[in-house]
PDB file of C-alpha atoms in Angstrom:
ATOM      1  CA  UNK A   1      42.142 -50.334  33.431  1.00 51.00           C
ATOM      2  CA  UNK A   2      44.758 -48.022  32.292  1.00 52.00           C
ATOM      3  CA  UNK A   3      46.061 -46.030  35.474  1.00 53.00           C
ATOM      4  CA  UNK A   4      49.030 -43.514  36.044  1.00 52.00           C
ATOM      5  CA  UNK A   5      51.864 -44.231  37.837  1.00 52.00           C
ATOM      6  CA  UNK A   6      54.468 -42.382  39.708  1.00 52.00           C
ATOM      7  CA  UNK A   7      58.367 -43.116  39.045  1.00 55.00           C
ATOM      8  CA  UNK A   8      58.164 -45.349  41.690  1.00 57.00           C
ATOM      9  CA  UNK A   9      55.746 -47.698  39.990  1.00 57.00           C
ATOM     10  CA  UNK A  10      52.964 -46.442  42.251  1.00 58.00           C
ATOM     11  CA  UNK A  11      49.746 -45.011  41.760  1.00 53.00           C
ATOM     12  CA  UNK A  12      49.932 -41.556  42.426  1.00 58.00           C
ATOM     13  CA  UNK A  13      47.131 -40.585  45.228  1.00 59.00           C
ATOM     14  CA  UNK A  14      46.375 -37.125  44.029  1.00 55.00           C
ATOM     15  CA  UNK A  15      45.317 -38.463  40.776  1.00 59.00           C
ATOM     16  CA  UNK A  16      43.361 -40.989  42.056  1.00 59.00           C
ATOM     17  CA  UNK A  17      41.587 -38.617  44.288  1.00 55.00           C
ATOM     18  CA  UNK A  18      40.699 -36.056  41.288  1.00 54.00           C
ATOM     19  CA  UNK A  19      39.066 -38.925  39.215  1.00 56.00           C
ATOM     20  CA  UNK A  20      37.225 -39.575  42.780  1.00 54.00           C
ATOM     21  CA  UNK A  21      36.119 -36.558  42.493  1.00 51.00           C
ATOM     22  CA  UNK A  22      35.544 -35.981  38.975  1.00 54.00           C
ATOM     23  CA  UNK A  23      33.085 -39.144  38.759  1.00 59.00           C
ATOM     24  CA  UNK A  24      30.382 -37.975  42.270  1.00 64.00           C
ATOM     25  CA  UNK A  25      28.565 -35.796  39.659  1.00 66.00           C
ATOM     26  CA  UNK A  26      25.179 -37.518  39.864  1.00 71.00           C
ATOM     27  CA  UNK A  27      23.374 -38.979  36.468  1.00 71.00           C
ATOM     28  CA  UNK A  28      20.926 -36.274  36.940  1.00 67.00           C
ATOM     29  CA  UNK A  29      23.251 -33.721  36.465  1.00 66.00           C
ATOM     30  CA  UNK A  30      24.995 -35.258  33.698  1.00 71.00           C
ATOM     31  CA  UNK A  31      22.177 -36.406  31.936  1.00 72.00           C
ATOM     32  CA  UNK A  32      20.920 -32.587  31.168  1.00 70.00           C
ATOM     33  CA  UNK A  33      24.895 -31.692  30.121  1.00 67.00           C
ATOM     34  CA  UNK A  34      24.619 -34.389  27.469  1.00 69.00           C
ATOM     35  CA  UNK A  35      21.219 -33.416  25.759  1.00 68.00           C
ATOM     36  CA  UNK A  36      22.512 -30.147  25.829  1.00 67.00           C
ATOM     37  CA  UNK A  37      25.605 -31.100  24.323  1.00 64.00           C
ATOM     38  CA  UNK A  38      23.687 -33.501  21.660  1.00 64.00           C
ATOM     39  CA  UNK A  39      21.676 -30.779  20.949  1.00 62.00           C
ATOM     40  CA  UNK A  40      24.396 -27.940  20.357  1.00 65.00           C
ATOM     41  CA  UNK A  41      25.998 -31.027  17.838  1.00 63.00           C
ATOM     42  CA  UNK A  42      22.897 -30.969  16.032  1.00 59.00           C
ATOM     43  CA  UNK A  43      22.791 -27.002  15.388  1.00 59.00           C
ATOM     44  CA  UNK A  44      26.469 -27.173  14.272  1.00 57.00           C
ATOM     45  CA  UNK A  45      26.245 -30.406  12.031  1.00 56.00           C
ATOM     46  CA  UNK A  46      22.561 -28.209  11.018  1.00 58.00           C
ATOM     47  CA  UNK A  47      25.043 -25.084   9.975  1.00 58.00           C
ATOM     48  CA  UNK A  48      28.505 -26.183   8.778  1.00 54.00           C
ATOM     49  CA  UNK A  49      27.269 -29.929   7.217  1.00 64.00           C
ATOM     50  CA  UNK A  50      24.254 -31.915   6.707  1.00 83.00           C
ATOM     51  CA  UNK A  51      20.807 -30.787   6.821  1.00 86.00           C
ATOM     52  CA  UNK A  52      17.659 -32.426   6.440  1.00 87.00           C
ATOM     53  CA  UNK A  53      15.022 -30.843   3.952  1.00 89.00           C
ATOM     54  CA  UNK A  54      11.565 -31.794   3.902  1.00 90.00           C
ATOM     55  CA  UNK A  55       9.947 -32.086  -0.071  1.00 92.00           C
ATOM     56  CA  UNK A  56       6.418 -29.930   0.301  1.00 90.00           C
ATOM     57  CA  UNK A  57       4.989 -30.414  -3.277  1.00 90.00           C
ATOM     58  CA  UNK A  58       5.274 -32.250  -6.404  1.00 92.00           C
ATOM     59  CA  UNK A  59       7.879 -30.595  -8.524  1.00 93.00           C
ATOM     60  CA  UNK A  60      10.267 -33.294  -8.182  1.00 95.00           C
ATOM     61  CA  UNK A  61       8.330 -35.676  -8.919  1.00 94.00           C
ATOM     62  CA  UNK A  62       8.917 -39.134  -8.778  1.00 92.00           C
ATOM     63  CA  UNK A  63      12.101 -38.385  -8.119  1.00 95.00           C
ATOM     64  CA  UNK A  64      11.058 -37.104  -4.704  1.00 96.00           C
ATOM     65  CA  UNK A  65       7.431 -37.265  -3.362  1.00 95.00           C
ATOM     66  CA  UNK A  66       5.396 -34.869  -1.220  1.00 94.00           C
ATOM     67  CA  UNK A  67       6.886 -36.032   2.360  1.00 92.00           C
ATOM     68  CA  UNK A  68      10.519 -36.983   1.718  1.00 94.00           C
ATOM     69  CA  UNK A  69      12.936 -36.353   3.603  1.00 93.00           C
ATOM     70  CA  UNK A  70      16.474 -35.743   1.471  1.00 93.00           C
ATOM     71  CA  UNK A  71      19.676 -34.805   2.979  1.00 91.00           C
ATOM     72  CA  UNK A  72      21.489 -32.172   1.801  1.00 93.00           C
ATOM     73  CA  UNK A  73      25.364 -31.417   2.071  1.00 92.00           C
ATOM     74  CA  UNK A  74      26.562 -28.003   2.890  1.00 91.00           C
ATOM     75  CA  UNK A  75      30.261 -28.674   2.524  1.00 90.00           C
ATOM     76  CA  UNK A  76      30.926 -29.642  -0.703  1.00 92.00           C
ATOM     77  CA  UNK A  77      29.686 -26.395  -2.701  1.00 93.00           C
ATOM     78  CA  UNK A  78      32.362 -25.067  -0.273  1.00 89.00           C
ATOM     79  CA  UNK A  79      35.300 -26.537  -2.361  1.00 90.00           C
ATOM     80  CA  UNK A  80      33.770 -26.800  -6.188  1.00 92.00           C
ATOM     81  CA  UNK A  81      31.093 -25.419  -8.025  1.00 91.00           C
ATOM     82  CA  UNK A  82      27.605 -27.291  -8.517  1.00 95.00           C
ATOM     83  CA  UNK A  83      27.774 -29.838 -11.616  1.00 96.00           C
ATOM     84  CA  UNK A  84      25.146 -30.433 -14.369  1.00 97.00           C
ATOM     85  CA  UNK A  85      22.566 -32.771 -13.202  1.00 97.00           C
ATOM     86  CA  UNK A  86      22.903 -32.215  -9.487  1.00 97.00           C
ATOM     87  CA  UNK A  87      19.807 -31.730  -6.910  1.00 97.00           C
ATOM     88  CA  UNK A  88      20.509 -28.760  -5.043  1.00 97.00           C
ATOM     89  CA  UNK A  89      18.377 -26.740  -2.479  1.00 95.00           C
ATOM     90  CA  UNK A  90      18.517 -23.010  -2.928  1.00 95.00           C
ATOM     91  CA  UNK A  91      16.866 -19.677  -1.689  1.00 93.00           C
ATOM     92  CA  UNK A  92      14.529 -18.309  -4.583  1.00 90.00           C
ATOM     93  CA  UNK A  93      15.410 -14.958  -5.910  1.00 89.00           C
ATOM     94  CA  UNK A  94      12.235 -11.883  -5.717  1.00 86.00           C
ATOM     95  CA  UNK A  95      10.639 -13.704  -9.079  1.00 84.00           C
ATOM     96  CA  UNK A  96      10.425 -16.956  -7.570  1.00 88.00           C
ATOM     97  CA  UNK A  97       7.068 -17.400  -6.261  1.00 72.00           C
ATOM     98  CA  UNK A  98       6.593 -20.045  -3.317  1.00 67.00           C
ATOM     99  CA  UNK A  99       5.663 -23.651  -3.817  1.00 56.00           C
ATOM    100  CA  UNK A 100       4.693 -24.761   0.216  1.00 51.00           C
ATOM    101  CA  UNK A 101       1.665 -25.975   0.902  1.00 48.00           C
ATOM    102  CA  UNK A 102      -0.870 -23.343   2.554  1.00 48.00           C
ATOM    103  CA  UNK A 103      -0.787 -24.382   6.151  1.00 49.00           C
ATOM    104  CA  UNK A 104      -2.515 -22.584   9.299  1.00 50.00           C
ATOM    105  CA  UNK A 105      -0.909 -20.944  11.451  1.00 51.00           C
ATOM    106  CA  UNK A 106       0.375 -22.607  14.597  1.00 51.00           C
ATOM    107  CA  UNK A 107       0.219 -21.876  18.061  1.00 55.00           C
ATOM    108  CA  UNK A 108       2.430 -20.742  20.574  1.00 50.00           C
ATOM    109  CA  UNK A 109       4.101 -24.543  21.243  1.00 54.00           C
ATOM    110  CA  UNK A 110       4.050 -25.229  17.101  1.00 49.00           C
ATOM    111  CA  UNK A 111       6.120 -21.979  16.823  1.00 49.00           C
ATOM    112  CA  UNK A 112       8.423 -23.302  19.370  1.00 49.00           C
ATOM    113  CA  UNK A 113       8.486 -26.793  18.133  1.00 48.00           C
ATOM    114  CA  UNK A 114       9.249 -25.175  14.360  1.00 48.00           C
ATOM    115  CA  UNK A 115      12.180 -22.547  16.270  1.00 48.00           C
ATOM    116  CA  UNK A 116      13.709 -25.600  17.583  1.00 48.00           C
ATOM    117  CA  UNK A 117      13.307 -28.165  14.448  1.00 50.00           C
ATOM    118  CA  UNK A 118      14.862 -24.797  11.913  1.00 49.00           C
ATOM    119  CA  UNK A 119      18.035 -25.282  14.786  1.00 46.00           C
ATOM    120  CA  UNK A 120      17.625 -28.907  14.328  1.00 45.00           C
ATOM    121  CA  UNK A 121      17.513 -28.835  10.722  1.00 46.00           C
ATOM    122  CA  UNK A 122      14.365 -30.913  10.570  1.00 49.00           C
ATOM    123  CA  UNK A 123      11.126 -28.821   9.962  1.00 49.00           C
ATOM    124  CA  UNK A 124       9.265 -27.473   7.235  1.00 51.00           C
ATOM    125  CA  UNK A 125      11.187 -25.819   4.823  1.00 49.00           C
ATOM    126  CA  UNK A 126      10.772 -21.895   4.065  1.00 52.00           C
ATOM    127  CA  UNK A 127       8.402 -20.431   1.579  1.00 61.00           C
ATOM    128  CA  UNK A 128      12.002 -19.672  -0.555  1.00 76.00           C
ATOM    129  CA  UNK A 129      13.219 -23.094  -0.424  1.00 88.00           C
ATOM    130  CA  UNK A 130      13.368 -24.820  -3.176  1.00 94.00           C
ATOM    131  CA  UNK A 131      14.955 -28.063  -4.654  1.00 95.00           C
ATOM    132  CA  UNK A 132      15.287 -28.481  -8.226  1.00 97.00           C
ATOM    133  CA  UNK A 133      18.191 -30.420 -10.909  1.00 97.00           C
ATOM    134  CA  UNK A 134      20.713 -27.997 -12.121  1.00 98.00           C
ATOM    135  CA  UNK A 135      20.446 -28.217 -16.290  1.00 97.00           C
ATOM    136  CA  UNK A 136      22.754 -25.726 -17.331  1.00 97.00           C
ATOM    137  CA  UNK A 137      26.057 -24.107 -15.403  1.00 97.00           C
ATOM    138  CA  UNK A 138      26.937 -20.393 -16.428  1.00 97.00           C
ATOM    139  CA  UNK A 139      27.864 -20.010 -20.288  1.00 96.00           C
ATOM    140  CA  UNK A 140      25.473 -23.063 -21.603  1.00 97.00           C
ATOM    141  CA  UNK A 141      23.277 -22.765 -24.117  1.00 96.00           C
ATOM    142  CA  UNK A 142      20.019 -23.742 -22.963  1.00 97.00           C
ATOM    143  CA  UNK A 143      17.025 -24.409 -25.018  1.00 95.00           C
ATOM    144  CA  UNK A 144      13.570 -26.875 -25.984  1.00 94.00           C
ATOM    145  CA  UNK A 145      13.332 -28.406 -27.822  1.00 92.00           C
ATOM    146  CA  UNK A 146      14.944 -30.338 -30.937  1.00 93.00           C
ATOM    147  CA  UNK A 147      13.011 -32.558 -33.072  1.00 91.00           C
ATOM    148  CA  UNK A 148      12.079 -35.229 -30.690  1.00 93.00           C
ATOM    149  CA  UNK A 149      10.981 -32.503 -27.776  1.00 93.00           C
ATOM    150  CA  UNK A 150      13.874 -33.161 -26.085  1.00 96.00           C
ATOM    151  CA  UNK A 151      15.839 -30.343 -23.564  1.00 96.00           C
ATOM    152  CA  UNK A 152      19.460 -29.116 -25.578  1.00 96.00           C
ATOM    153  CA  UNK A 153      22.431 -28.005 -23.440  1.00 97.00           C
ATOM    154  CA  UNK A 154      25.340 -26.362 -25.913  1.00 96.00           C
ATOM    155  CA  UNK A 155      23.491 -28.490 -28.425  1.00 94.00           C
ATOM    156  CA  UNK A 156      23.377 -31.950 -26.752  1.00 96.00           C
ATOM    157  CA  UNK A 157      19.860 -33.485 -26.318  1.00 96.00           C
ATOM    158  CA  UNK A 158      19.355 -34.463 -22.618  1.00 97.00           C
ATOM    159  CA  UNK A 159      17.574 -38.015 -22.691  1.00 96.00           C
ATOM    160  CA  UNK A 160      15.792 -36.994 -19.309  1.00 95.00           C
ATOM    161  CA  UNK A 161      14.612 -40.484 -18.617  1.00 94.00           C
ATOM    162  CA  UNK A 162      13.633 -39.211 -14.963  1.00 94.00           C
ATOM    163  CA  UNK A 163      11.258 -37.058 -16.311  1.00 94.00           C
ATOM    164  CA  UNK A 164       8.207 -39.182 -16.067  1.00 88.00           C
ATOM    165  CA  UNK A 165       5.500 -36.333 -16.776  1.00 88.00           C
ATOM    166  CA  UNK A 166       6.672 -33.715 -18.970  1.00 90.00           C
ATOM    167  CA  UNK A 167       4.578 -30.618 -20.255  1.00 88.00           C
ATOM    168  CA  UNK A 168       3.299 -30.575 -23.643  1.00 88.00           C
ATOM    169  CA  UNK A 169       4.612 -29.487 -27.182  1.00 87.00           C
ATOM    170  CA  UNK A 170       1.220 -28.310 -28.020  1.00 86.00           C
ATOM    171  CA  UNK A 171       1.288 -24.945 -25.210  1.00 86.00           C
ATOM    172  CA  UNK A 172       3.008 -21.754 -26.692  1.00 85.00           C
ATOM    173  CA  UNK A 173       5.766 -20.219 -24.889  1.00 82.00           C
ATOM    174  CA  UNK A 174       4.537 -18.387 -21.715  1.00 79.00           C
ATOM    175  CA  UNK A 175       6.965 -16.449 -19.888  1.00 76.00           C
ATOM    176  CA  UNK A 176       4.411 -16.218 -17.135  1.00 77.00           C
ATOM    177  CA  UNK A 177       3.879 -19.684 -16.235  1.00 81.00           C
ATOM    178  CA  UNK A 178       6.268 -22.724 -16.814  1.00 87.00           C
ATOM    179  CA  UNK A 179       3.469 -24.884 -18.319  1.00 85.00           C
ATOM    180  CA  UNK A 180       5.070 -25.502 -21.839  1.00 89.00           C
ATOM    181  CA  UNK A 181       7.989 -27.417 -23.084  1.00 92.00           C
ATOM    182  CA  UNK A 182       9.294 -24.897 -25.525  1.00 91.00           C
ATOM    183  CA  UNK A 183      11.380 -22.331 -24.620  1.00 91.00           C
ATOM    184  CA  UNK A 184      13.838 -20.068 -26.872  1.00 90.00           C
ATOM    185  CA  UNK A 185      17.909 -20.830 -26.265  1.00 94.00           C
ATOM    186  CA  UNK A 186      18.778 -19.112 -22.962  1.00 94.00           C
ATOM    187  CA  UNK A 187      22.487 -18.447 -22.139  1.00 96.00           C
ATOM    188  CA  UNK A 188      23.244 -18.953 -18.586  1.00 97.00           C
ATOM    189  CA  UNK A 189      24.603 -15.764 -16.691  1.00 96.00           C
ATOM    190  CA  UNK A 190      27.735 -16.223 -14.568  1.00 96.00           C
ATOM    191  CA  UNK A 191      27.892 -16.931 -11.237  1.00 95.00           C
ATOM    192  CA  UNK A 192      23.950 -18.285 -12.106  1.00 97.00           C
ATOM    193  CA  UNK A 193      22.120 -21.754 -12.507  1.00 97.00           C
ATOM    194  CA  UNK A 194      19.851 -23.330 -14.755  1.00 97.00           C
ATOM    195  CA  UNK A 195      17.386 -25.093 -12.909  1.00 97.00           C
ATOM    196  CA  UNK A 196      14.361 -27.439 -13.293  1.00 96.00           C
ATOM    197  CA  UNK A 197      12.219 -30.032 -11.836  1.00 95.00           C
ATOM    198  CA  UNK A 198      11.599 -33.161 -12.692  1.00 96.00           C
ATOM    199  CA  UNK A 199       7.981 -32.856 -13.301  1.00 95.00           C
ATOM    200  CA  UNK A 200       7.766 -30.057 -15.903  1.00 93.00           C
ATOM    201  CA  UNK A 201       4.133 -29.994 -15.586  1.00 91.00           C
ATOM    202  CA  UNK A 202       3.655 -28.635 -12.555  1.00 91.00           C
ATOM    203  CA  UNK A 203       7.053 -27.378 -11.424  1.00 92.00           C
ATOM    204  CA  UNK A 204       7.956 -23.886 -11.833  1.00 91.00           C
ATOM    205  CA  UNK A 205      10.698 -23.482 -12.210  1.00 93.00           C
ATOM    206  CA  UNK A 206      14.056 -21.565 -14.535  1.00 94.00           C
ATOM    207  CA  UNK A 207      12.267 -21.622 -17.487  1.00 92.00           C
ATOM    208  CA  UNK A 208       9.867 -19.085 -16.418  1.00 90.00           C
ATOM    209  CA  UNK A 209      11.331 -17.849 -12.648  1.00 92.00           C
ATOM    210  CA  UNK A 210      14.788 -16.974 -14.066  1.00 92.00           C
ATOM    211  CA  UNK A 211      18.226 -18.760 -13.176  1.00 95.00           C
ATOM    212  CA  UNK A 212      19.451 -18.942  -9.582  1.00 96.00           C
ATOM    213  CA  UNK A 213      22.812 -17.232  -8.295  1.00 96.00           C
ATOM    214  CA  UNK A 214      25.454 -19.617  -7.200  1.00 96.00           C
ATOM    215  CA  UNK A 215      25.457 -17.984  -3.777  1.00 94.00           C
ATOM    216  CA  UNK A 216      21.512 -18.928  -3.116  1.00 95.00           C
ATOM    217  CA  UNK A 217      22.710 -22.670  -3.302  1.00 95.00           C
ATOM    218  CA  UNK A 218      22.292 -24.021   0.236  1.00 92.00           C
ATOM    219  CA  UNK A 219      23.966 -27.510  -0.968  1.00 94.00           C
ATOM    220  CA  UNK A 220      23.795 -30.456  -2.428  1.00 96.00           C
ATOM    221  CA  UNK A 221      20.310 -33.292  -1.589  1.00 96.00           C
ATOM    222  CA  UNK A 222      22.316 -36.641  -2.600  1.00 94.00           C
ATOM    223  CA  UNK A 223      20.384 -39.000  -0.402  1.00 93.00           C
ATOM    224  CA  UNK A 224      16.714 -39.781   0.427  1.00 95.00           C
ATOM    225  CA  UNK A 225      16.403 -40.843   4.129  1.00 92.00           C
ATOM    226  CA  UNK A 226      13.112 -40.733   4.810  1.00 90.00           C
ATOM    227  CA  UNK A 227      10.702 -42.538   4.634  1.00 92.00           C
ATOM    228  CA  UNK A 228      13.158 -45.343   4.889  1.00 90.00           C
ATOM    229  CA  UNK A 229      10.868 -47.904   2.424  1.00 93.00           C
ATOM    230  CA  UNK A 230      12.710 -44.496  -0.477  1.00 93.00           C
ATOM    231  CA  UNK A 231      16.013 -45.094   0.929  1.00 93.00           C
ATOM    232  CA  UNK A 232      18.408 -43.601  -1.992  1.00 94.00           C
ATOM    233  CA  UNK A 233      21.244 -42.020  -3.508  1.00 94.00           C
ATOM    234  CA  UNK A 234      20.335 -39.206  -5.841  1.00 95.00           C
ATOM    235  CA  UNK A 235      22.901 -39.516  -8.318  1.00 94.00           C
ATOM    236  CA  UNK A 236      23.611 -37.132 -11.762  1.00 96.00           C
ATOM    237  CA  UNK A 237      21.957 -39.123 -14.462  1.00 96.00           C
ATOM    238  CA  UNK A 238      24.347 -40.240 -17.152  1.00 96.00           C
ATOM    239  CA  UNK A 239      22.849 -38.360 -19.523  1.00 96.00           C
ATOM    240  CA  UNK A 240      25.062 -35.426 -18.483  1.00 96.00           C
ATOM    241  CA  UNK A 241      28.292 -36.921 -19.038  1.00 94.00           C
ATOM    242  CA  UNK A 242      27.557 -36.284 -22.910  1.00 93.00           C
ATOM    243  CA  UNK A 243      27.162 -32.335 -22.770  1.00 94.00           C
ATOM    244  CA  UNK A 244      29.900 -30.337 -23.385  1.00 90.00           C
ATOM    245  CA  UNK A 245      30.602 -26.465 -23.638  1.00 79.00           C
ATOM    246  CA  UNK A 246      31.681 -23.326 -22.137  1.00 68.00           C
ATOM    247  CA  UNK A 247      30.819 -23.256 -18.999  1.00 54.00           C
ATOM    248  CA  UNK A 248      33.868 -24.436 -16.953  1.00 48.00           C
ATOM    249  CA  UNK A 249      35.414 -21.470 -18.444  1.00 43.00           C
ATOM    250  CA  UNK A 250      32.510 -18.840 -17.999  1.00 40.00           C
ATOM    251  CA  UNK A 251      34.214 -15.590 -17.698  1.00 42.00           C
ATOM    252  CA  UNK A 252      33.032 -13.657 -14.606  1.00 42.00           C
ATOM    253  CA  UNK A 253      31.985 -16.758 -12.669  1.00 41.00           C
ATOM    254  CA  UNK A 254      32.583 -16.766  -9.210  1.00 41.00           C
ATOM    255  CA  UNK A 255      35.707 -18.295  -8.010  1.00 39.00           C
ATOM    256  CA  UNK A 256      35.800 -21.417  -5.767  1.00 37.00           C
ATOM    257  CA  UNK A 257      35.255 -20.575  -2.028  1.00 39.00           C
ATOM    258  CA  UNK A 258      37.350 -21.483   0.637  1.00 36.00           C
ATOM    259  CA  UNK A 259      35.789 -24.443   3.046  1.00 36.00           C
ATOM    260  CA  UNK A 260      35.048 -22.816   6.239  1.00 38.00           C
ATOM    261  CA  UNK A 261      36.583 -23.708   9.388  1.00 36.00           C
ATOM    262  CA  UNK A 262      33.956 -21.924  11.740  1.00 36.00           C
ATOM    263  CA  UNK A 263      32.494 -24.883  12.665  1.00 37.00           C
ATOM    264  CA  UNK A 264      36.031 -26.781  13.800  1.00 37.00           C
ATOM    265  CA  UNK A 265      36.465 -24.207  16.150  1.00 35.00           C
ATOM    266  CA  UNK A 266      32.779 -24.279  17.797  1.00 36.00           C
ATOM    267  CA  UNK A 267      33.004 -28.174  18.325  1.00 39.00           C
ATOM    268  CA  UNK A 268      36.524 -27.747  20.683  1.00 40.00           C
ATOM    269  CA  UNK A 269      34.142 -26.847  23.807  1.00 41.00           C
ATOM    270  CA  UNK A 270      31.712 -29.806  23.167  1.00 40.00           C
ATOM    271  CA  UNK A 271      34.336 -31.643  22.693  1.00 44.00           C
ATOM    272  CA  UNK A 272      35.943 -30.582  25.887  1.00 43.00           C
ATOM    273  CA  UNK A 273      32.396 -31.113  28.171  1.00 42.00           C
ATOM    274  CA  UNK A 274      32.025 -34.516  26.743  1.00 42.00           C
ATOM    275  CA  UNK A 275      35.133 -35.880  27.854  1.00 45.00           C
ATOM    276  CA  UNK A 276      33.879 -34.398  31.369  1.00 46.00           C
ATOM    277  CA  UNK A 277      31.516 -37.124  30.902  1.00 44.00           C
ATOM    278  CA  UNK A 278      30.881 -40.155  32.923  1.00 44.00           C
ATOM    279  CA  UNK A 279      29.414 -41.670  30.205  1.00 41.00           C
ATOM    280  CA  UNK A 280      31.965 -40.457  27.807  1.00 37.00           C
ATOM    281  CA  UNK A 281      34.714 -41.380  30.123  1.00 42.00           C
ATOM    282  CA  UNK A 282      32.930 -45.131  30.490  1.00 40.00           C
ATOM    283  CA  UNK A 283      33.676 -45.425  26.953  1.00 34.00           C
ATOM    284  CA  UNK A 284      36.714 -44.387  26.788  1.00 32.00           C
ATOM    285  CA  UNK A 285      38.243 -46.365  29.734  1.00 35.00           C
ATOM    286  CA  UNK A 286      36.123 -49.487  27.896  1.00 34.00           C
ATOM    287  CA  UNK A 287      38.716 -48.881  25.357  1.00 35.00           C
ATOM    288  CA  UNK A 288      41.864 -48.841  27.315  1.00 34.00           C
ATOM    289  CA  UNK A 289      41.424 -52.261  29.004  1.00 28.00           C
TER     290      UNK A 289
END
């Protein structure tokens, strides 16, 4: 054990008496410190980094099924721009209309157990959540479909080959509903998105909803975690390295925000109360033997 001494090469008393007196807090006392602690990580990690999202319905498809868990990174849209092919969550805009599952209402404890899983980051997801792939970045050309039905982006063909159910050619245009592949060339707005999901049949989604502002993007879903037999990294297909265009130089587009530092600041007092811990303090000490 690593221990202070005086000039002397003694231990000094008064220091041995303060750790004395810094380890007689009991484990029951502790114990409730350190949830709390664990939990106030959680909210921050929840706010400034990772959050886990919850996939209600099918749009994804089979990309992501009903019941995954995906998480999402809230840093990195922080420091760059979302890139073509990317799964992002975002907060709809007025047009977009929900996609949750009806559910009934809960009781008093499932309204507390939902207030403490939104801190947590791991409940249901609002009725303006959604996930979807960005397709187009402000200043693309976005349209369906050339001659073999395939999605164009500043002319390039996407070969989509995640799309395993794709509406059909047959269905006019419906600016209504998202149920048909064709749709005229749309230029993307700046500061907006270009969004769809990968199961055009049933996912509604840019095409007839509108794009999404770069400021509704909550981050960036790279990883499935759950259930852990889906365990994966949701990469940008490599179709996307072909297209090419405007849009890095949209004018009017936002301009890249700075990370914040919020959250470095609110972990220096749980930081501070865990190294008040025995348990912490076990740990360390392990270390300095």
């Amino acid at each position: 054990m690593v221990q202070t001494l005086d000039d002397d090469g003694t231990v000094d008393p008064w220091r041995r008496r303060a750790r004395r007196t810094r380890r007689q807090m009991p484990l029951w006392q502790e114990l409730p410190l350190l949830l709390v602690v664990a939990f106030c990580l959680a909210v921050l990690i929840r706010t400034f980094l990772l959050q886990a999202f919850f996939i209600p319905s099918g749009s994804m498809e089979d990309t992501l099924l009903v019941g995954d868990r995906v998480l999402v990174n809230k840093v990195v849209y922080d420091v760059r721009d979302p890139l073509r092919g990317e799964v992002v969550v975002f907060r709809g805009t007025d047009r977009w209309a929900p996609q949750v599952d009806d559910q009934p209402k809960p009781g008093v404890a499932g309204r507390l157990a939902r207030t403490v899983g939104d801190l947590v980051g791991v409940s249901r997801p609002g009725e303006k959540d959604f996930i979807k792939r960005v397709i187009g970045l402000p200043g693309d050309r976005v349209q369906c479909c050339d001659s073999q039905g395939r999605v164009t982006v500043n002319g390039t063909p996407l070969n989509e080959t995640y799309v395993l159910r794709d509406s059909p050619l047959d269905l006019p245009p419906n600016p209504a509903e998202c149920r048909s592949r064709r749709f005229d060339e749309i230029v993307v707005p700046p500061g907006q998105l270009f969004v769809m999901g990968d199961h055009r049949e049933v996912s509604q989604d840019a095409r007839c909803q509108g794009p999404v502002p770069i400021d509704n993007v909550v981050g960036r879903a790279f990883m499935v975690v759950w259930p852990s037999s889906r365990w994966s990294a949701l990469s940008v297909p490599p179709t996307f390295e072909d297209v090419t265009g405007p849009a890095t130089a949209s004018p009017g587009a936002p301009p890249v925000r700075p990370t914040p530092q919020g959250g470095v600041l609110l972990m220096l007092p749980l930081a501070a109360a865990l190294r008040g811990s025995r348990a912490f303090r076990s740990v360390l000490s392990s270390r300095a033997t």
